[in-house]
Short mmCIF file of C-alpha atoms and ligand atoms in Angstrom, two decimals:
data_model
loop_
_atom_site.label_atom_id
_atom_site.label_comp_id
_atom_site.label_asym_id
_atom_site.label_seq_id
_atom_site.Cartn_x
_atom_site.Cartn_y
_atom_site.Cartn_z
CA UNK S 385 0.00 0.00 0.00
CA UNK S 386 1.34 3.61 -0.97
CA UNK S 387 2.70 5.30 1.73
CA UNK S 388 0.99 8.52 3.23
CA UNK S 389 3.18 11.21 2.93
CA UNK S 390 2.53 14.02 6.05
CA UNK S 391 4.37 17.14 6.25
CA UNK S 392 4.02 19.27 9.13
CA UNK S 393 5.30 22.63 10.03
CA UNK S 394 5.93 24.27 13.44
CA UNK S 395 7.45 27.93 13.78
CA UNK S 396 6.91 29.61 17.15
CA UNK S 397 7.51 28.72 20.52
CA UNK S 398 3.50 27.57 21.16
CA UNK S 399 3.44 25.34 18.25
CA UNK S 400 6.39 22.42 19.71
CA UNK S 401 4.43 21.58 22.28
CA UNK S 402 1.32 20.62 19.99
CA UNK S 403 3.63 19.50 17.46
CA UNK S 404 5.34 16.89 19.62
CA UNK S 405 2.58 14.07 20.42
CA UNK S 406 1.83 14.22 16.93
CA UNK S 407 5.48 13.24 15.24
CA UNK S 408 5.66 10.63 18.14
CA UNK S 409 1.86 9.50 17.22
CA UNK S 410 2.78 9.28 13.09
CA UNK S 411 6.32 7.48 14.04
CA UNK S 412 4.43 5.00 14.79
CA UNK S 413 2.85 4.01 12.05
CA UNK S 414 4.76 2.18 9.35
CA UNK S 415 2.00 3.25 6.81
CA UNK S 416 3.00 6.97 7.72
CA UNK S 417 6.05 8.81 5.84
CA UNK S 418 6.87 12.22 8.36
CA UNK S 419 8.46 15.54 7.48
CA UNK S 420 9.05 17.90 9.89
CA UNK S 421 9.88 21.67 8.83
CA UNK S 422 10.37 24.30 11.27
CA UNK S 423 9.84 28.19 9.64
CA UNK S 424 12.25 29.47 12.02
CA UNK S 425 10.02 31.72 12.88
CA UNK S 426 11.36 31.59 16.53
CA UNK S 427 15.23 30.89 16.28
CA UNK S 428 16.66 31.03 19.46
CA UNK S 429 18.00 28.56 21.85
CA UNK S 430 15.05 30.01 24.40
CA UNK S 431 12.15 30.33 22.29
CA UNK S 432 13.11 26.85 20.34
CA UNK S 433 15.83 24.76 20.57
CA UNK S 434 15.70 24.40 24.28
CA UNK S 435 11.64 23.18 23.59
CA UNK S 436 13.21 20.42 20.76
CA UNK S 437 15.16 18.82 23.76
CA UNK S 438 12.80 19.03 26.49
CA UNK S 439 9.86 17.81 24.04
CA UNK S 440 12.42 15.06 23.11
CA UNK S 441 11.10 16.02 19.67
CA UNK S 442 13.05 14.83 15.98
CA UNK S 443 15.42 17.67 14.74
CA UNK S 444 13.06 18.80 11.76
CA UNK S 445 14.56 17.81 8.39
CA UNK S 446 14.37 21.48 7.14
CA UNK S 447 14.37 24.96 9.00
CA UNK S 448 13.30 27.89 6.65
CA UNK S 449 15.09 30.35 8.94
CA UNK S 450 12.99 33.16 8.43
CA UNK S 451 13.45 35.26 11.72
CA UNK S 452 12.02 37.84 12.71
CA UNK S 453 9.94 40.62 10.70
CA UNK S 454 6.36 42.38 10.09
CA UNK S 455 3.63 40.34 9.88
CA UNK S 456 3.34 40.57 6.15
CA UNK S 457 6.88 40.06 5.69
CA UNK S 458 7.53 36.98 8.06
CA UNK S 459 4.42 35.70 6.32
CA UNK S 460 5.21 36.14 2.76
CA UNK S 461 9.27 34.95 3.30
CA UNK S 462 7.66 31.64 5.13
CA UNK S 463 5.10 30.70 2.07
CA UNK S 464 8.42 31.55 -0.65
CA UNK S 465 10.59 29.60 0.90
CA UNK S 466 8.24 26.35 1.59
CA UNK S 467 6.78 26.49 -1.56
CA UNK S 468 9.79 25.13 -2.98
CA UNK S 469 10.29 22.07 -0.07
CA UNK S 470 6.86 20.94 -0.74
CA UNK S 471 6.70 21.28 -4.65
CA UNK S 472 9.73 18.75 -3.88
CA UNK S 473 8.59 16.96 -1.46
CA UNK S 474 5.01 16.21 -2.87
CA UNK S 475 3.13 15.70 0.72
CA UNK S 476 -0.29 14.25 0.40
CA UNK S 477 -1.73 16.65 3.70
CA UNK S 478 0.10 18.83 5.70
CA UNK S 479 -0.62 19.86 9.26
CA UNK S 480 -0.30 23.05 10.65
CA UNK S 481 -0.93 23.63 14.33
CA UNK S 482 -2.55 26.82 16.60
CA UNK S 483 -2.65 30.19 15.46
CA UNK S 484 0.79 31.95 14.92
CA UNK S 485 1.97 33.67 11.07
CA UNK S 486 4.05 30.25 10.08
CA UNK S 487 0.15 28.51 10.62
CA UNK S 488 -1.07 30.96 8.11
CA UNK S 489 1.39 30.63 5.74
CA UNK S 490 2.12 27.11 5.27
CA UNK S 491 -1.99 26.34 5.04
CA UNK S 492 -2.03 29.06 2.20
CA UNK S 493 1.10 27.15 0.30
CA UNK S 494 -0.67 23.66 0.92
CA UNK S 495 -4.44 25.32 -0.62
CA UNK S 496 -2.77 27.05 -3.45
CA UNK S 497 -1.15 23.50 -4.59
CA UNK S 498 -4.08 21.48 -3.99
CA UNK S 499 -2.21 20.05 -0.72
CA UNK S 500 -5.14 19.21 1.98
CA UNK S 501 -4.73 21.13 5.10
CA UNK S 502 -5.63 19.54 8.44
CA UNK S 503 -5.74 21.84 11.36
CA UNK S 504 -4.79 21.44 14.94
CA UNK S 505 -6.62 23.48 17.55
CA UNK S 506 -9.30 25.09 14.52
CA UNK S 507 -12.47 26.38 15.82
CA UNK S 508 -11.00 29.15 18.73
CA UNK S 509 -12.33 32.36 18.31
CA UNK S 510 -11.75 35.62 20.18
CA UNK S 511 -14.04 37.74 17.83
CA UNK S 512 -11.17 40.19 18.00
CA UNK S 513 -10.15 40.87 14.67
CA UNK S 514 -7.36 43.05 16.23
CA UNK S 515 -5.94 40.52 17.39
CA UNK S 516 -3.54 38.80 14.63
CA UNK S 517 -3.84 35.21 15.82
CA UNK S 518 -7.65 35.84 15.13
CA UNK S 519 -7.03 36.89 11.76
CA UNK S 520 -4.61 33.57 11.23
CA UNK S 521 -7.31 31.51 13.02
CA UNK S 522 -10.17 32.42 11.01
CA UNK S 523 -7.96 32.04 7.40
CA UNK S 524 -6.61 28.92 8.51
CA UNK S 525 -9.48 27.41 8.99
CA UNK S 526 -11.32 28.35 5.82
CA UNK S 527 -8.83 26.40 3.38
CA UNK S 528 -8.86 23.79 6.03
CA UNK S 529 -10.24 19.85 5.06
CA UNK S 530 -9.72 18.61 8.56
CA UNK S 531 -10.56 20.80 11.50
CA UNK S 532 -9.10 19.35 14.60
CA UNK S 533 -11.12 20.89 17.81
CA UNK S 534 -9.82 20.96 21.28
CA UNK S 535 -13.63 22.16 22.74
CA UNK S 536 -16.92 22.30 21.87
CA UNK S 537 -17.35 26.32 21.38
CA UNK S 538 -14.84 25.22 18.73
CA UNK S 539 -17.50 23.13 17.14
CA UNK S 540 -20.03 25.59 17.39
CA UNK S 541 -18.07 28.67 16.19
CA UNK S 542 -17.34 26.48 12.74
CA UNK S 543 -20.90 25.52 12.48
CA UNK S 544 -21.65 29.13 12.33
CA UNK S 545 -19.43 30.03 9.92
CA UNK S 546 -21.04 27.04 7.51
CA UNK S 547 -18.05 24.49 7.95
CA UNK S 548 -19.90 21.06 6.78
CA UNK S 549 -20.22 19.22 9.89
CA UNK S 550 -17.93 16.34 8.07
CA UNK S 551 -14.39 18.61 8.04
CA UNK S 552 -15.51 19.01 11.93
CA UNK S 553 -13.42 16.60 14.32
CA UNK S 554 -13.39 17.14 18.54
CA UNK S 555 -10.68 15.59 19.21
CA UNK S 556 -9.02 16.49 22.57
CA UNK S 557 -6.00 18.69 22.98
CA UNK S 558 -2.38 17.83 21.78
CA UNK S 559 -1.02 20.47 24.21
CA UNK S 560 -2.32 18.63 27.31
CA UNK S 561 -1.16 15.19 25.72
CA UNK S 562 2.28 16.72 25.99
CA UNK S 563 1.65 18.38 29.39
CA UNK S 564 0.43 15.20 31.04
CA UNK S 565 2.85 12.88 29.45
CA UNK S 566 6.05 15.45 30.69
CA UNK S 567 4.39 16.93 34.72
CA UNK S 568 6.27 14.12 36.00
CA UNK S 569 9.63 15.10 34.51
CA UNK S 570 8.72 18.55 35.00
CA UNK S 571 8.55 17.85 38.93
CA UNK S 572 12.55 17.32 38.67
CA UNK S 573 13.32 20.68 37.20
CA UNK S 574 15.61 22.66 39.43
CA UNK S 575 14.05 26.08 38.57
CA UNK S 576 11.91 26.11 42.02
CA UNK S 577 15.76 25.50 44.02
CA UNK S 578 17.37 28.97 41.49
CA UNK S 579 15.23 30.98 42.40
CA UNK S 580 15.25 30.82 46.15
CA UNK S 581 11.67 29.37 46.45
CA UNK S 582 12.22 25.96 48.07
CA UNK S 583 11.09 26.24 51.39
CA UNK S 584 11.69 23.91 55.01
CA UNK S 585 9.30 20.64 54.27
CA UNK S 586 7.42 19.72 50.89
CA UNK S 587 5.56 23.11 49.56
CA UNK S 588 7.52 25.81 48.27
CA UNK S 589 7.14 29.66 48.91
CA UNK S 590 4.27 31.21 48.06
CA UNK S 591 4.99 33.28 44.53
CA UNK S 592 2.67 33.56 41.70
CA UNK S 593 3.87 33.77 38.14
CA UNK S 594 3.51 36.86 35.07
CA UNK S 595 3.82 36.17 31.35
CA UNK S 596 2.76 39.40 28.77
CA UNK S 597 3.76 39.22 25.39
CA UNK S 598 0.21 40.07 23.47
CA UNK S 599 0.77 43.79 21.20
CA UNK S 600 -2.17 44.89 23.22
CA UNK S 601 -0.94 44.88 26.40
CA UNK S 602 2.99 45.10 25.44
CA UNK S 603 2.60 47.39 22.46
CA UNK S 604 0.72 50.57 24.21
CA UNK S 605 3.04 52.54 26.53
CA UNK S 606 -0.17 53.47 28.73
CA UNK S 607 -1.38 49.79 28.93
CA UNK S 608 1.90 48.08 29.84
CA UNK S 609 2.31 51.08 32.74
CA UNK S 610 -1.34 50.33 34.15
CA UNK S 611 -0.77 46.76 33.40
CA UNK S 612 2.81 46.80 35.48
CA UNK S 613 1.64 48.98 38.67
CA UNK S 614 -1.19 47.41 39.38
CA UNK S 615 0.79 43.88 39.41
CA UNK S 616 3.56 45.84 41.37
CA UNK S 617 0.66 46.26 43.98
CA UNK S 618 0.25 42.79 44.01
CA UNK S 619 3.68 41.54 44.13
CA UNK S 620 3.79 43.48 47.74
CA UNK S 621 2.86 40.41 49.14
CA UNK S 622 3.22 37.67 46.62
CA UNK S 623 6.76 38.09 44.54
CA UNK S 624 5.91 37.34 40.90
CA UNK S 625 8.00 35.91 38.73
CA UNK S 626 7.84 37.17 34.87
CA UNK S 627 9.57 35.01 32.61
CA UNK S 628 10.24 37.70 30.42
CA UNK S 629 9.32 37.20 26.14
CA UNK S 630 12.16 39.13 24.49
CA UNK S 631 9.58 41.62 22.88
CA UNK S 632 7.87 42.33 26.03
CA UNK S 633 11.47 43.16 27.48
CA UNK S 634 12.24 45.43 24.64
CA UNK S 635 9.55 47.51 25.24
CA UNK S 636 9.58 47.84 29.23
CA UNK S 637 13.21 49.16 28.39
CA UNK S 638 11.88 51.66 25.33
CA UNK S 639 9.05 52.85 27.36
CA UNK S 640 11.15 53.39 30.10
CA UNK S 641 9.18 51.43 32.56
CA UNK S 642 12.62 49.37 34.24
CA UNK S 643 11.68 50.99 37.38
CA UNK S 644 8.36 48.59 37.99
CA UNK S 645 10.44 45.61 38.10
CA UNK S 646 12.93 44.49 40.77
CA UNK S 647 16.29 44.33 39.07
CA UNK S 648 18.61 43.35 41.73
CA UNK S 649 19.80 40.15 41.75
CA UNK S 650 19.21 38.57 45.49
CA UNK S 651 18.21 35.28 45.75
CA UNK S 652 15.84 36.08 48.48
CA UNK S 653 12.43 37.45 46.92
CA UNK S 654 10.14 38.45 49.08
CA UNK S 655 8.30 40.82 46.52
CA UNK S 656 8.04 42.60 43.74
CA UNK S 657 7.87 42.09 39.87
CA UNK S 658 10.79 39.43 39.12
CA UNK S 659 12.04 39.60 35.50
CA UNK S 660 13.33 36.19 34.64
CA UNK S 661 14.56 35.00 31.06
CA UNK S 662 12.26 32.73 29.22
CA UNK S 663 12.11 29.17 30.79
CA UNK S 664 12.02 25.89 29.03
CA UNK S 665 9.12 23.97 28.87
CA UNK S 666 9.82 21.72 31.97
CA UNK S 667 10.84 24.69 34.00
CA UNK S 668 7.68 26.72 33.12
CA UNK S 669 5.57 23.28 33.63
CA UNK S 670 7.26 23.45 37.57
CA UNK S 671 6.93 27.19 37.90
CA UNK S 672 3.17 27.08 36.98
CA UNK S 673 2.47 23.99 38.55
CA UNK S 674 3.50 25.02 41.99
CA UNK S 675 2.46 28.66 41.54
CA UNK S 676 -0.24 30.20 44.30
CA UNK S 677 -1.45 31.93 40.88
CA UNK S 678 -0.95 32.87 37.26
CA UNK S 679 -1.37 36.29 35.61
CA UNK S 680 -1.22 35.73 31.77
CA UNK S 681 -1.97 37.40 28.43
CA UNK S 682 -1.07 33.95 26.78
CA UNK S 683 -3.91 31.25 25.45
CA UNK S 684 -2.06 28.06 25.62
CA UNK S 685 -1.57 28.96 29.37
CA UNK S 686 -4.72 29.60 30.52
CA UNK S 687 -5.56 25.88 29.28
CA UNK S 688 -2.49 24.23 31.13
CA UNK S 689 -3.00 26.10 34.59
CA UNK S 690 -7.26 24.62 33.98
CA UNK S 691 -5.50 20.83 33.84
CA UNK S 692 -2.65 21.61 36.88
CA UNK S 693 -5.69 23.28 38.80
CA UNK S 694 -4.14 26.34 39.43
CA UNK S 695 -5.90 29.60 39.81
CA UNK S 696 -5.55 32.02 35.98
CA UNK S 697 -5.87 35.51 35.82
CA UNK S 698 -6.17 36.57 32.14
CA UNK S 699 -4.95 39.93 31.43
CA UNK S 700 -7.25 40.10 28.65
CA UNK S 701 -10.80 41.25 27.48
CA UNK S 702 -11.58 38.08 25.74
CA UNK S 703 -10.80 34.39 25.52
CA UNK S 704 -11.05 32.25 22.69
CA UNK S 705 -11.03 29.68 25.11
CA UNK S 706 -14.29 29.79 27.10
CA UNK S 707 -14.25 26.25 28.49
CA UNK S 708 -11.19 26.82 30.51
CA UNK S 709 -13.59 29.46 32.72
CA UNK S 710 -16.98 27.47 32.30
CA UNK S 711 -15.10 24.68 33.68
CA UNK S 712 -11.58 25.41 34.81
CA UNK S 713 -9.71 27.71 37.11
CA UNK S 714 -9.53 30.63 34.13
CA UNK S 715 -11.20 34.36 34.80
CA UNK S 716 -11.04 37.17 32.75
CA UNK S 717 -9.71 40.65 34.52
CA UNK S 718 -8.88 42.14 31.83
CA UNK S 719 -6.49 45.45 32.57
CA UNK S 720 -8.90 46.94 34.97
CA UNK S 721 -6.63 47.46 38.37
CA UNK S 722 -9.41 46.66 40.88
CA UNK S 723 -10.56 43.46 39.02
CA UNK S 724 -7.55 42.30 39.08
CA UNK S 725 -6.81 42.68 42.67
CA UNK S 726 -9.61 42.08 44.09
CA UNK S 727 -9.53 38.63 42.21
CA UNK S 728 -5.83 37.91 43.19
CA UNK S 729 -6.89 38.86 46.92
CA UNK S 730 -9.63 36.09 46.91
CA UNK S 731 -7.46 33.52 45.31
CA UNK S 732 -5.08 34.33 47.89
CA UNK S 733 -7.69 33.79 50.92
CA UNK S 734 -8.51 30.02 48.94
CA UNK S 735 -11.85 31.49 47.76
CA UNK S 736 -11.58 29.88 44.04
CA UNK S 737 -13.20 26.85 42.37
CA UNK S 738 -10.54 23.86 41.79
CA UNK S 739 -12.02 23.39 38.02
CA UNK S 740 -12.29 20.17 36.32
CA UNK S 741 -10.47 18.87 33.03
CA UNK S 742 -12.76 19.61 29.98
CA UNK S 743 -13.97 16.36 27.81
CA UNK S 744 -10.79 14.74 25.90
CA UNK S 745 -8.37 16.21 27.46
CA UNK S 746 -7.12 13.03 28.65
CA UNK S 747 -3.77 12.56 27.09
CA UNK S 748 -4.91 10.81 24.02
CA UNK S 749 -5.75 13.87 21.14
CA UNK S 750 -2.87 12.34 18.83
CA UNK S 751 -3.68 9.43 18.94
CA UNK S 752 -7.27 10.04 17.66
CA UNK S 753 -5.80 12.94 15.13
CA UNK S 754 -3.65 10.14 13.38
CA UNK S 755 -6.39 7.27 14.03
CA UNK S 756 -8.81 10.08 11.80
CA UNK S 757 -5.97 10.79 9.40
CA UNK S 758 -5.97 7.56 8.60
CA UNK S 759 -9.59 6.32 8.41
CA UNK S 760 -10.17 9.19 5.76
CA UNK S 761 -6.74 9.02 3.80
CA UNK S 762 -5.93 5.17 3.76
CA UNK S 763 -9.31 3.92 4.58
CA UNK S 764 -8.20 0.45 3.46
CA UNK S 765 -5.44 0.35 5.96
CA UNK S 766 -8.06 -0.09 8.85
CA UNK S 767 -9.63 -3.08 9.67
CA UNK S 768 -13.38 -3.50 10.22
C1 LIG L 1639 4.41 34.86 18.19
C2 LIG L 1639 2.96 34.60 17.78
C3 LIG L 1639 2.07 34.56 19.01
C4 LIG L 1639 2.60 33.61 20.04
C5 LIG L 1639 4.03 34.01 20.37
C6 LIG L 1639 4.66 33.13 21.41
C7 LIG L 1639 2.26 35.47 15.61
C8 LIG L 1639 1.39 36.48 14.96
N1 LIG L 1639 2.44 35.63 16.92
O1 LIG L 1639 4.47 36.17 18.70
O2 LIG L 1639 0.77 34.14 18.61
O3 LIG L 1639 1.78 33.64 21.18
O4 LIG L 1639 4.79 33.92 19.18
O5 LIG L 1639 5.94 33.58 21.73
O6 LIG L 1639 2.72 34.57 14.96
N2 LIG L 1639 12.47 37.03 19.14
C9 LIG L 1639 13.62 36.55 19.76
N3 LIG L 1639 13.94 35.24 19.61
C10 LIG L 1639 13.20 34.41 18.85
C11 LIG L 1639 12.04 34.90 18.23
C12 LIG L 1639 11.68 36.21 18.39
O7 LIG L 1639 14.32 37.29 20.43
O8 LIG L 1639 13.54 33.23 18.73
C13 LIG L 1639 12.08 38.44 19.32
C14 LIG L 1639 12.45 39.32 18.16
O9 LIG L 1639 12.79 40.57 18.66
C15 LIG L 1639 11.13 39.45 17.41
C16 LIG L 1639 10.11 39.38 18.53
O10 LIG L 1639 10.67 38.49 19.49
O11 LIG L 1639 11.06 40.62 16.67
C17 LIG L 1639 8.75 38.91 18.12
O12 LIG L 1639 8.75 37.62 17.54
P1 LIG L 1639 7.54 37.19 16.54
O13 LIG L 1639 7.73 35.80 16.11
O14 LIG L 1639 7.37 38.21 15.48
O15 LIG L 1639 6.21 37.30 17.40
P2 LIG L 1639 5.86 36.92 18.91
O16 LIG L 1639 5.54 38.17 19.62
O17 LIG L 1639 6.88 36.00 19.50
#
């Protein structure tokens, strides 16, 4: 029987952890033929390579190195330069995964060839066109033939648009696959012992962690000031750690806004705004996972902290990913200074509800992804 020839391509930091069960899933299967590119979209040894070893993932066979650029630009240079790698490597599907400009462009390449597009986590919607993962999200999805959803909104939001019901697969979520199959390994990180927070017996210091990296909040000098004092106020009594993105650090230094942070370099936080350099996965997975709280303008986050059960602020108006605050630990403050605090304070006194895991997240999303792949592509493969 012919082979089935997948491509895949992953470009920013979000996407190797969605990425990963998948290539293990599709190694599996002697029917399958895998080929990994990465955009190089992300390029450093934080925001990439450091994810490849934790993930234990393959070294992709190509990387586009594209860098850094508009969004126009970084799109445009990722569809010229696959083009070429799939005209010669002749994939019969290619998967693309979440919502970042590398998404866009390679499902754009596959449509204009004729390539079918399957995509993982289709279906999220923010209705916040300003947002540019929306606009990715929503384009993605419409020269999609397999639409992989993590929850049911996903399902509904597609059945709005007119997606035929038979493109529509819920499926789980790859992220979590990857987050329960690594918490274990994650518990041996030694990130909790650098940064002073391993206290006498088992739990650790109380500290709650900060990630920002969305243009709304990071790009506007005004928002990113509001945004940092009234975490400041916070960190009075709980130090927050703020694994820093590399954008978000560029512009606390352009803006001028150093002075929120606590820049010293003692190992003996007791508050204050930490700035930290981005973590690897495992170390993030043990920061979060022992974390009183987390205070995020990040998606993928607010769905890991719903599985570990801890408490999510989400520095946001919106979330494209309702379940996590119909059923896990997820509210949204937005910017507002008193929501915020007045939130933290009550997580803080242990007035929050513990959430419960949404349906299918359960480890096992690759497994039906590839079991789908298959039924539809090499239908003869599977016996009845
Ligand atoms: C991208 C995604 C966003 C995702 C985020 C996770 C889009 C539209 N956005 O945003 O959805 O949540 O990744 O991080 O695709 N840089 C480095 N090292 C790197 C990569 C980038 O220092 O390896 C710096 C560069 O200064 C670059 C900036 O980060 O200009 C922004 O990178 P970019 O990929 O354009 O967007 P992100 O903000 O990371």
């Amino acid at each position: 029987m012919k082979r089935l020839r997948i491509m895949s391509l992953v470009g920013a930091r979000p996407n190797f952890m969605k990425i990963a069960p998948l290539c293990a899933e599709l190694r599996k299967v002697a029917l399958v033929e895998h080929f990994l590119v990465h955009s190089g979209q992300h390029y450093s040894e934080q925001m990439s390579g450091a994810f490849f070893r934790d993930l234990e993932m393959p070294d992709p066979q190509v990387n586009l190195e594209v860098g850094s650029g508009s969004h126009a630009w970084q799109t445009a240079e990722v569809m010229k330069r696959l083009e070429p790698v799939v005209l010669d490597w002749q994939p019969d599907l290619i998967v693309v995964v979440g919502d970042v400009n590398s998404t866009l462009a390679a499902s754009l390449v596959a449509a204009k060839l004729g390539i079918s597009v399957a995509h993982v986590e289709a279906g999220l919607r923010s209705f916040d066109m300003g947002m540019p993962e929306e606009v990715n999200r929503r384009l993605t999805d419409a020269v999609s033939e397999f639409l992989f959803v993590t929850e049911e909104s996903g399902v509904r939001n597609l059945e709005r648009e007119g997606t035929s019901r038979d493109r529509i697969f819920l499926v789980g979520n790859v992220m979590i696959d990857t987050l329960l199959r690594f918490r274990a390994a994650s518990a041996r990180s030694p990130i909790l012992d650098d940064l002073g927070l391993r206290a006498e017996g088992d739990r650790p210091k109380p500290y709650a962690v900060l990630t920002l990296h969305r243009p709304a909040n990071v790009d506007d000098e005004g928002a990113l000031r509001q945004l940092l004092i009234s975490l400041a106020e916070l960190s009075r009594s709980l130090p927050t750690f703020f694994p820093i993105h590399p954008r978000s650090m560029e512009k606390v230094r352009s803006f001028g806004l150093e002075d929120h942070l606590r820049l010293d370099s003692s190992k003996h936080y007791d508050s204050g705004i930490i700035p930290i350099p981005p973590l690897s996965y495992l170390d993030f997975l043990c920061l979060m996972d022992h974390a009183r709280m987390v205070l995020t303008d990040s998606g993928g986050i607010q769905e890991e902290t719903t599985v570990l059960g801890v408490p999510c602020l989400t520095l946001r108006e919106n979330t494209e990913r309702p379940v996590t605050v119909e059923l896990g630990t997820n509210q949204i403050v937005g910017r507002d200074a008193a929501k915020i605090l007045s939130s933290a304070h009550k997580i803080l006194q242990g007035d929050y509800r513990p959430g419960q895991k949404p349906p299918l997240w359960d480890g096992h999303a690759a497994e039906r992804i590839v079991q789908i792949l298959l039924q539809r592509m090499r239908p003869e493969s599977i016996k009845q």
